[in-house]
XYZ file of C-alpha atoms in Angstrom:
530
model
C 215.007 -35.911 0.339
C 212.532 -37.259 2.920
C 209.550 -39.474 2.392
C 206.573 -37.935 0.599
C 203.538 -37.149 2.713
C 201.316 -37.776 -0.307
C 201.723 -39.166 -3.804
C 203.407 -37.248 -6.559
C 201.062 -35.635 -9.046
C 199.590 -38.659 -10.871
C 197.730 -36.556 -13.397
C 200.010 -35.857 -16.378
C 197.729 -33.028 -17.407
C 198.534 -31.128 -14.230
C 202.286 -31.278 -14.941
C 201.993 -29.476 -18.229
C 202.414 -25.754 -18.563
C 198.846 -25.577 -19.862
C 196.961 -26.058 -16.598
C 193.477 -27.550 -17.057
C 190.369 -25.492 -16.520
C 188.807 -25.184 -13.081
C 186.054 -27.669 -14.020
C 188.676 -30.209 -15.169
C 190.567 -29.695 -11.948
C 187.373 -30.484 -9.992
C 187.179 -33.795 -11.821
C 190.801 -34.577 -10.941
C 190.185 -33.593 -7.329
C 187.155 -35.845 -7.039
C 189.308 -38.674 -8.422
C 191.930 -37.925 -5.723
C 194.466 -36.967 -8.360
C 195.362 -33.510 -7.098
C 197.754 -34.114 -4.178
C 201.121 -32.418 -4.354
C 204.439 -33.715 -3.104
C 205.055 -32.805 0.535
C 208.073 -34.163 2.429
C 207.653 -35.179 6.044
C 210.028 -32.480 7.259
C 207.592 -29.898 5.882
C 204.485 -31.528 7.300
C 205.448 -33.005 10.688
C 207.080 -31.369 13.680
C 210.377 -32.813 14.941
C 210.075 -35.538 17.567
C 210.703 -34.554 21.183
C 212.896 -36.935 23.170
C 210.746 -38.097 26.069
C 213.632 -40.002 27.660
C 215.360 -36.805 28.794
C 215.230 -36.414 32.559
C 214.554 -33.339 34.628
C 217.790 -31.453 35.192
C 219.268 -28.349 36.738
C 218.019 -25.155 35.159
C 220.426 -22.388 34.185
C 219.472 -19.337 36.198
C 218.698 -16.220 34.178
C 218.709 -18.085 30.871
C 215.628 -17.722 28.653
C 214.849 -19.559 25.427
C 212.345 -18.119 22.916
C 210.712 -20.569 20.491
C 208.787 -20.202 17.243
C 206.968 -23.570 16.904
C 206.756 -25.697 13.779
C 203.715 -25.515 11.523
C 202.825 -27.694 8.531
C 203.530 -26.114 5.144
C 201.022 -25.692 2.326
C 202.271 -27.626 -0.733
C 200.405 -25.284 -3.088
C 202.288 -22.202 -1.902
C 206.050 -21.718 -1.741
C 207.957 -23.628 0.926
C 210.359 -20.699 0.932
C 207.739 -18.245 2.132
C 208.470 -18.679 5.839
C 212.240 -18.195 5.511
C 212.155 -14.920 3.647
C 212.304 -13.045 6.957
C 212.478 -14.135 10.632
C 209.829 -13.659 13.298
C 210.128 -10.093 14.522
C 207.889 -10.728 17.534
C 210.412 -12.947 19.303
C 213.491 -10.878 18.437
C 211.658 -7.775 19.668
C 210.854 -9.503 22.956
C 214.478 -10.589 23.176
C 215.426 -6.929 22.821
C 213.434 -6.202 25.978
C 215.286 -8.826 28.045
C 216.718 -7.210 31.207
C 220.426 -6.892 31.829
C 221.776 -9.973 33.561
C 219.675 -12.409 31.566
C 220.932 -14.492 28.648
C 218.468 -15.151 25.845
C 218.479 -17.541 22.872
C 216.202 -17.978 19.857
C 215.006 -21.175 18.162
C 212.788 -21.459 15.098
C 211.613 -25.020 14.452
C 210.750 -24.081 10.875
C 214.435 -23.842 10.017
C 214.453 -27.667 10.037
C 217.300 -28.035 12.513
C 215.341 -30.395 14.744
C 213.662 -30.048 18.099
C 214.537 -27.089 20.344
C 217.627 -27.454 22.573
C 217.606 -28.594 26.201
C 221.295 -28.491 27.066
C 221.921 -26.142 28.738
C 218.450 -26.268 30.246
C 216.826 -22.813 30.303
C 215.171 -21.456 33.413
C 212.417 -19.858 31.302
C 210.938 -20.860 27.969
C 208.813 -18.347 26.054
C 206.693 -19.787 23.235
C 204.626 -17.818 20.749
C 201.192 -19.362 20.140
C 199.336 -18.838 16.893
C 196.133 -20.497 15.875
C 197.475 -23.083 13.442
C 200.349 -24.330 15.593
C 198.682 -24.091 19.011
C 198.819 -27.873 19.444
C 202.574 -27.896 18.781
C 203.070 -25.017 21.229
C 201.230 -27.001 23.910
C 203.380 -30.072 23.160
C 206.557 -28.032 23.561
C 205.220 -26.437 26.741
C 204.456 -29.802 28.319
C 207.914 -31.127 27.397
C 209.782 -28.211 28.933
C 207.583 -28.116 32.033
C 208.348 -31.810 32.549
C 212.034 -30.854 32.503
C 211.405 -28.261 35.207
C 211.371 -25.082 33.119
C 208.994 -22.184 33.662
C 206.903 -21.830 30.502
C 205.388 -18.545 29.331
C 202.946 -18.519 26.418
C 202.106 -15.402 24.410
C 200.781 -14.466 21.008
C 197.460 -13.756 19.356
C 195.898 -17.119 20.242
C 196.541 -16.392 23.911
C 194.551 -13.177 23.524
C 191.634 -14.774 21.674
C 191.429 -18.065 23.630
C 193.048 -17.524 27.078
C 190.976 -20.184 28.847
C 192.124 -22.803 26.341
C 195.785 -21.813 26.624
C 196.058 -21.308 30.409
C 196.398 -24.986 31.488
C 199.474 -25.364 29.281
C 201.540 -22.544 30.816
C 202.927 -21.255 34.082
C 202.003 -17.746 32.951
C 200.259 -16.034 30.043
C 201.443 -12.854 28.319
C 198.391 -11.114 26.856
C 199.032 -8.052 24.737
C 202.278 -6.212 24.055
C 204.974 -8.731 24.950
C 207.742 -6.129 24.820
C 206.210 -4.468 27.887
C 205.286 -7.702 29.659
C 208.456 -9.772 29.234
C 210.818 -7.820 31.546
C 208.123 -7.693 34.243
C 207.685 -11.452 34.111
C 211.422 -12.115 34.346
C 211.678 -9.756 37.311
C 208.859 -11.594 39.098
C 210.484 -14.955 38.342
C 213.645 -13.710 40.040
C 211.554 -12.619 43.021
C 209.549 -15.857 43.110
C 206.296 -13.943 42.585
C 205.282 -14.964 39.051
C 201.589 -14.328 38.437
C 199.423 -16.526 36.163
C 198.417 -13.705 33.789
C 200.080 -10.492 32.647
C 198.369 -7.938 30.419
C 199.524 -4.869 28.504
C 197.937 -2.645 25.890
C 199.498 -0.926 22.910
C 199.094 2.687 24.012
C 202.760 3.236 24.838
C 204.629 5.245 22.185
C 206.124 2.798 19.708
C 209.402 4.747 19.645
C 210.032 3.637 23.238
C 210.471 -0.012 22.250
C 214.073 -1.259 22.217
C 215.524 -2.499 18.900
C 215.078 -6.152 17.989
C 217.925 -8.576 18.789
C 218.822 -9.567 15.229
C 222.207 -10.757 16.451
C 220.457 -13.889 17.753
C 219.369 -14.936 14.263
C 221.132 -17.434 11.994
C 221.678 -15.009 9.117
C 222.386 -17.735 6.571
C 218.907 -19.178 7.129
C 216.907 -16.217 5.808
C 216.710 -14.169 2.633
C 217.199 -11.150 4.903
C 217.242 -10.666 8.657
C 216.137 -7.045 8.218
C 212.472 -7.557 8.906
C 211.321 -4.338 10.497
C 208.211 -2.502 11.665
C 207.943 1.264 11.337
C 204.248 1.554 12.214
C 201.794 -0.480 14.231
C 198.076 -0.803 13.482
C 195.934 -0.185 10.410
C 193.158 2.225 9.461
C 191.078 -0.759 8.279
C 189.219 -3.097 10.634
C 188.243 -5.818 8.175
C 185.856 -8.334 9.719
C 188.010 -11.301 8.664
C 191.366 -9.871 9.785
C 193.077 -10.862 13.037
C 193.334 -7.142 13.868
C 189.565 -7.172 14.466
C 189.931 -9.777 17.244
C 187.781 -8.868 20.238
C 189.901 -7.221 22.925
C 192.713 -6.301 20.532
C 192.968 -2.536 20.344
C 196.062 -1.356 18.504
C 196.123 2.400 17.901
C 198.178 3.510 14.928
C 201.656 4.232 16.221
C 204.788 5.321 14.350
C 208.443 5.040 15.206
C 210.798 7.923 14.592
C 212.127 7.808 11.053
C 215.726 7.985 12.243
C 215.193 4.938 14.470
C 214.055 2.915 11.463
C 216.898 4.156 9.284
C 219.481 3.357 11.975
C 218.192 -0.207 12.414
C 218.290 -0.905 8.689
C 221.792 0.510 8.411
C 222.995 -1.456 11.447
C 221.837 -4.834 10.078
C 223.990 -4.344 6.953
C 221.654 -6.203 4.595
C 220.923 -4.939 1.056
C 217.217 -5.760 1.348
C 214.706 -4.877 4.080
C 211.143 -6.086 4.511
C 208.643 -3.912 6.353
C 206.137 -6.238 8.000
C 203.792 -3.449 9.071
C 200.112 -4.228 8.553
C 199.916 -1.122 6.374
C 202.972 1.076 5.968
C 200.916 3.638 4.058
C 198.160 4.365 6.574
C 199.694 7.810 7.154
C 200.902 9.178 3.768
C 202.780 12.026 5.448
C 204.749 9.573 7.567
C 205.474 7.308 4.586
C 206.801 10.293 2.639
C 209.085 11.281 5.512
C 210.260 7.686 5.867
C 211.084 7.513 2.163
C 213.202 10.637 2.412
C 215.096 9.068 5.314
C 215.660 5.779 3.480
C 216.737 7.285 0.164
C 220.426 7.913 1.019
C 220.909 4.260 2.133
C 220.732 2.915 -1.438
C 219.031 -0.243 -0.150
C 215.957 -1.929 -1.599
C 212.847 -2.785 0.380
C 209.278 -4.033 0.183
C 206.206 -3.435 2.316
C 202.515 -4.159 2.751
C 200.322 -1.229 1.753
C 196.757 -0.595 0.685
C 195.959 0.451 -2.849
C 194.935 3.957 -1.833
C 198.631 4.875 -1.640
C 198.223 5.471 -5.387
C 195.846 8.382 -4.666
C 198.999 10.473 -4.905
C 201.409 9.311 -7.646
C 204.071 11.633 -6.262
C 204.134 9.481 -3.116
C 204.633 6.372 -5.247
C 207.532 8.203 -6.898
C 209.047 8.910 -3.484
C 208.757 5.208 -2.641
C 210.593 4.261 -5.826
C 213.315 6.846 -5.213
C 213.758 5.444 -1.692
C 214.318 1.889 -2.974
C 210.878 0.279 -2.905
C 210.886 -2.587 -5.394
C 207.754 -4.451 -4.322
C 204.500 -4.074 -2.407
C 202.102 -6.595 -0.921
C 198.500 -5.500 -1.447
C 195.410 -7.192 -0.049
C 193.036 -6.789 -2.992
C 190.945 -9.509 -1.280
C 188.200 -9.575 -3.913
C 187.142 -8.193 -7.287
C 183.612 -7.697 -5.933
C 182.722 -4.350 -4.360
C 179.910 -6.092 -2.462
C 182.324 -8.534 -0.839
C 184.647 -5.710 0.162
C 181.832 -3.618 1.639
C 180.464 -6.533 3.652
C 183.934 -7.236 5.047
C 184.275 -3.550 6.024
C 187.413 -3.007 3.975
C 187.939 0.558 2.862
C 189.476 0.424 -0.587
C 189.131 2.018 -4.014
C 186.465 0.631 -6.342
C 187.503 -2.621 -7.974
C 186.938 -1.115 -11.429
C 189.865 1.215 -10.642
C 192.267 -1.529 -9.528
C 193.993 -1.895 -12.901
C 194.725 1.818 -13.288
C 196.229 1.966 -9.827
C 198.360 -1.129 -10.358
C 199.712 0.529 -13.504
C 200.887 3.507 -11.419
C 202.998 1.177 -9.282
C 204.343 -0.658 -12.320
C 205.198 2.628 -14.011
C 207.493 3.392 -11.094
C 209.255 0.023 -11.177
C 207.371 -1.389 -8.171
C 206.284 -5.011 -8.432
C 202.966 -6.116 -6.948
C 202.269 -9.160 -4.795
C 198.495 -9.444 -4.876
C 196.566 -11.217 -2.125
C 193.050 -12.564 -2.636
C 190.621 -14.136 -0.179
C 188.361 -16.860 -1.574
C 184.947 -17.869 -0.275
C 183.152 -14.592 0.415
C 179.374 -14.798 0.341
C 179.170 -13.335 -3.174
C 181.737 -15.750 -4.597
C 180.467 -18.297 -7.083
C 182.164 -20.898 -9.274
C 183.340 -18.292 -11.782
C 185.324 -16.313 -9.193
C 188.505 -18.371 -9.684
C 188.829 -17.928 -13.432
C 187.906 -14.242 -13.065
C 190.726 -13.627 -10.587
C 193.236 -15.628 -12.630
C 192.434 -13.681 -15.778
C 192.687 -10.339 -13.961
C 196.069 -11.246 -12.446
C 197.426 -12.239 -15.851
C 195.913 -9.291 -17.729
C 197.536 -6.870 -15.272
C 200.883 -8.686 -15.241
C 200.826 -9.090 -11.467
C 204.268 -10.456 -10.623
C 203.245 -12.537 -7.602
C 199.866 -13.706 -6.326
C 198.894 -15.345 -3.052
C 195.522 -16.841 -2.179
C 193.770 -17.497 1.099
C 190.594 -19.404 1.815
C 188.350 -17.222 3.968
C 189.045 -18.300 7.542
C 187.022 -17.143 10.565
C 189.641 -16.592 13.245
C 188.267 -16.959 16.790
C 187.368 -13.636 18.344
C 186.720 -11.872 15.036
C 183.328 -10.597 13.772
C 183.513 -13.173 10.979
C 183.878 -16.011 13.485
C 180.940 -14.805 15.538
C 178.758 -14.514 12.418
C 179.694 -17.952 11.119
C 179.071 -19.407 14.557
C 175.664 -17.716 14.829
C 174.711 -18.986 11.355
C 175.898 -22.526 12.241
C 178.285 -22.522 9.279
C 181.482 -23.641 11.041
C 182.467 -27.164 10.049
C 184.741 -27.698 13.069
C 187.184 -25.938 15.396
C 190.322 -27.906 14.636
C 192.638 -24.900 14.837
C 195.440 -26.680 12.959
C 193.290 -26.429 9.812
C 192.500 -22.713 10.293
C 195.492 -21.875 8.105
C 193.696 -20.312 5.084
C 194.587 -23.425 3.057
C 191.617 -25.515 4.255
C 187.871 -24.917 4.168
C 186.532 -24.715 7.719
C 183.065 -23.277 7.041
C 180.136 -23.751 4.660
C 180.353 -21.222 1.797
C 177.152 -19.602 0.631
C 177.236 -20.332 -3.123
C 179.968 -22.993 -3.295
C 180.476 -26.396 -1.753
C 183.557 -26.844 0.455
C 185.060 -29.080 -2.234
C 184.475 -26.455 -4.919
C 186.166 -23.779 -2.805
C 189.169 -25.981 -2.024
C 189.518 -26.991 -5.667
C 189.385 -23.341 -6.754
C 192.092 -22.400 -4.271
C 194.363 -25.204 -5.460
C 193.626 -24.530 -9.123
C 194.591 -20.865 -8.843
C 198.015 -21.821 -7.535
C 198.418 -24.427 -10.257
C 197.503 -21.970 -12.971
C 199.463 -18.969 -11.793
C 202.536 -20.995 -10.864
C 202.558 -22.640 -14.309
C 205.323 -21.866 -16.805
C 202.763 -20.372 -19.166
C 201.325 -17.942 -16.627
C 204.722 -16.883 -15.298
C 205.788 -16.044 -18.842
C 202.499 -14.303 -19.628
C 202.900 -12.020 -16.617
C 206.471 -10.997 -17.423
C 207.185 -7.235 -17.267
C 206.734 -5.231 -20.446
C 210.266 -3.834 -20.185
C 212.661 -6.475 -21.543
C 215.340 -5.457 -19.047
C 213.135 -6.561 -16.196
C 212.316 -10.000 -17.595
C 215.399 -11.948 -16.449
C 215.317 -10.870 -12.774
C 211.540 -11.411 -12.731
C 211.926 -14.951 -14.074
C 214.731 -15.689 -11.624
C 212.568 -14.524 -8.726
C 209.504 -16.417 -9.937
C 211.264 -19.722 -10.414
C 213.293 -19.522 -7.215
C 210.306 -18.537 -5.091
C 207.384 -20.196 -6.843
C 208.682 -23.338 -8.515
C 211.454 -24.597 -6.250
C 209.538 -26.530 -3.594
C 211.516 -29.694 -4.374
C 214.675 -27.870 -3.307
C 213.522 -25.543 -0.550
C 213.699 -28.042 2.304
C 217.299 -28.779 1.321
C 218.179 -25.079 1.149
C 216.565 -24.480 4.531
C 218.027 -27.459 6.395
C 221.546 -26.769 5.063
C 221.504 -23.004 5.792
C 221.672 -22.092 2.105
C 218.669 -19.775 1.868
C 220.671 -16.562 2.015
C 223.303 -17.922 -0.370
C 220.621 -18.852 -2.912
C 218.926 -15.455 -2.781
C 221.818 -13.034 -2.268
C 223.058 -12.825 -5.899
C 219.562 -11.998 -7.129
C 219.028 -9.458 -4.344
C 222.309 -7.661 -5.031
C 221.678 -7.706 -8.792
C 218.274 -6.134 -8.201
C 219.675 -3.552 -5.785
C 222.334 -2.367 -8.213
C 219.887 -2.151 -11.092
C 217.454 -0.200 -8.952
C 220.104 2.263 -7.785
C 220.829 3.050 -11.427
C 217.122 3.319 -12.201
C 216.304 5.706 -9.372
C 219.133 8.012 -10.433
C 217.503 8.276 -13.843
C 214.084 8.710 -12.249
C 215.362 11.539 -10.037
C 216.522 13.437 -13.117
C 213.045 13.437 -14.610
C 210.566 16.117 -13.600
C 207.421 15.028 -11.777
C 204.651 14.413 -14.276
C 206.954 13.820 -17.231
C 206.848 10.525 -19.099
C 208.271 7.726 -17.006
C 211.270 5.620 -17.881
C 211.237 1.823 -17.553
C 212.582 0.548 -14.262
C 214.263 -2.502 -15.694
C 214.039 -4.261 -12.314
């Protein structure tokens, strides 16, 4: 099982289904009684063997690596194995003919990345929270004689920090840059920095190399992007990073449909920033997906409910769940963060439109805005339960480097430090305006404790009795199985654990959408039972 990183919950009160109030949780936190169980394999990267000697590199062999990052014990350990990284498989798809490419994700708990055979080129994605691990991997492979290329958002926002750790930097659209870099490596003319924008039509990108993925290690390997960009430029979002200009681009509907069909999975996850930015495109996409009889989920903004007929098209096409960044229940917070969204007083009505069409909601909230006070946590918890939100995720406001929020916090001298490993939305890295850092952290942890409790899961069950069993199965497998997730992941059992529930849901939804299609638009809806 692995040694625990911290003690098991010593507070008996916190093990009960009746989670204590936020104020009681603060008392427990101050007494150091709030730490959750976290095995070492989920908190520490695998050890790199420093005894390995420099060897002969395999010409035209490239290895792409997704580095390890420490998991948040308050959220689900299964979160990162629902779908694979699409960035690396997309770059693999752009690998020129004549090159062999492999993929390694350290978060699948299979140990350190391979070195035999030794690749000629190692490409490592660098994100803020695992930058230190990326640098460690880069140094190890460079010591072995490999050429190391670093790319990713952190390379864009902090190139001067990253540059000493790499032979070359890929800044911008890696799909365009990668084949150029490999060509220059063959020619012996590799440059230190390569840049590319996102103006090229998205339809010109080659399909991702999903054949490189260990299919048993993920809920589904059909993670897919139909659109790139977002009509919002929220001040706290990574999309507002200085120098990052991503125009909204759409792939041809048939391209998306063909990729989903080719991967032969019953469930697809759109990882677009906002699949609904162009309602006309979303409607066309739904019409293309409908004959597949698959199920899918996507991130959207709440304004997709402006037109209930579009929500109906989503349901008919197989949409069973949406991820929505509500962010806050304060209109002032939303305005100051520059998020364009319906008024918060209208949130409940719009959520009901999605529920009426059998679409579950994964709500995302950001904690620590300048208008947030100590009552914000109980307010959010009550709203989530009152509206029977099936899944909720929480993020401590985090000023990513290069964003307007970072610059403002820096100018106001409110940053506590720049230890990037803690900029993971699970730690407080700035001074809140009306809360102490301890109060904000306690509120974040308390929300997960409350909404992951047996009582809250039951309270938020769907109104339709036919939907209760699959909802409970999903909730307990995803939200309350952290003691088993590292075993499922390390033994390649993730897909096996999820697949019966996914297929059950797909079949139920196919039956539901047939009934929905028979009803005229505007007539009383029938329960989804999914």
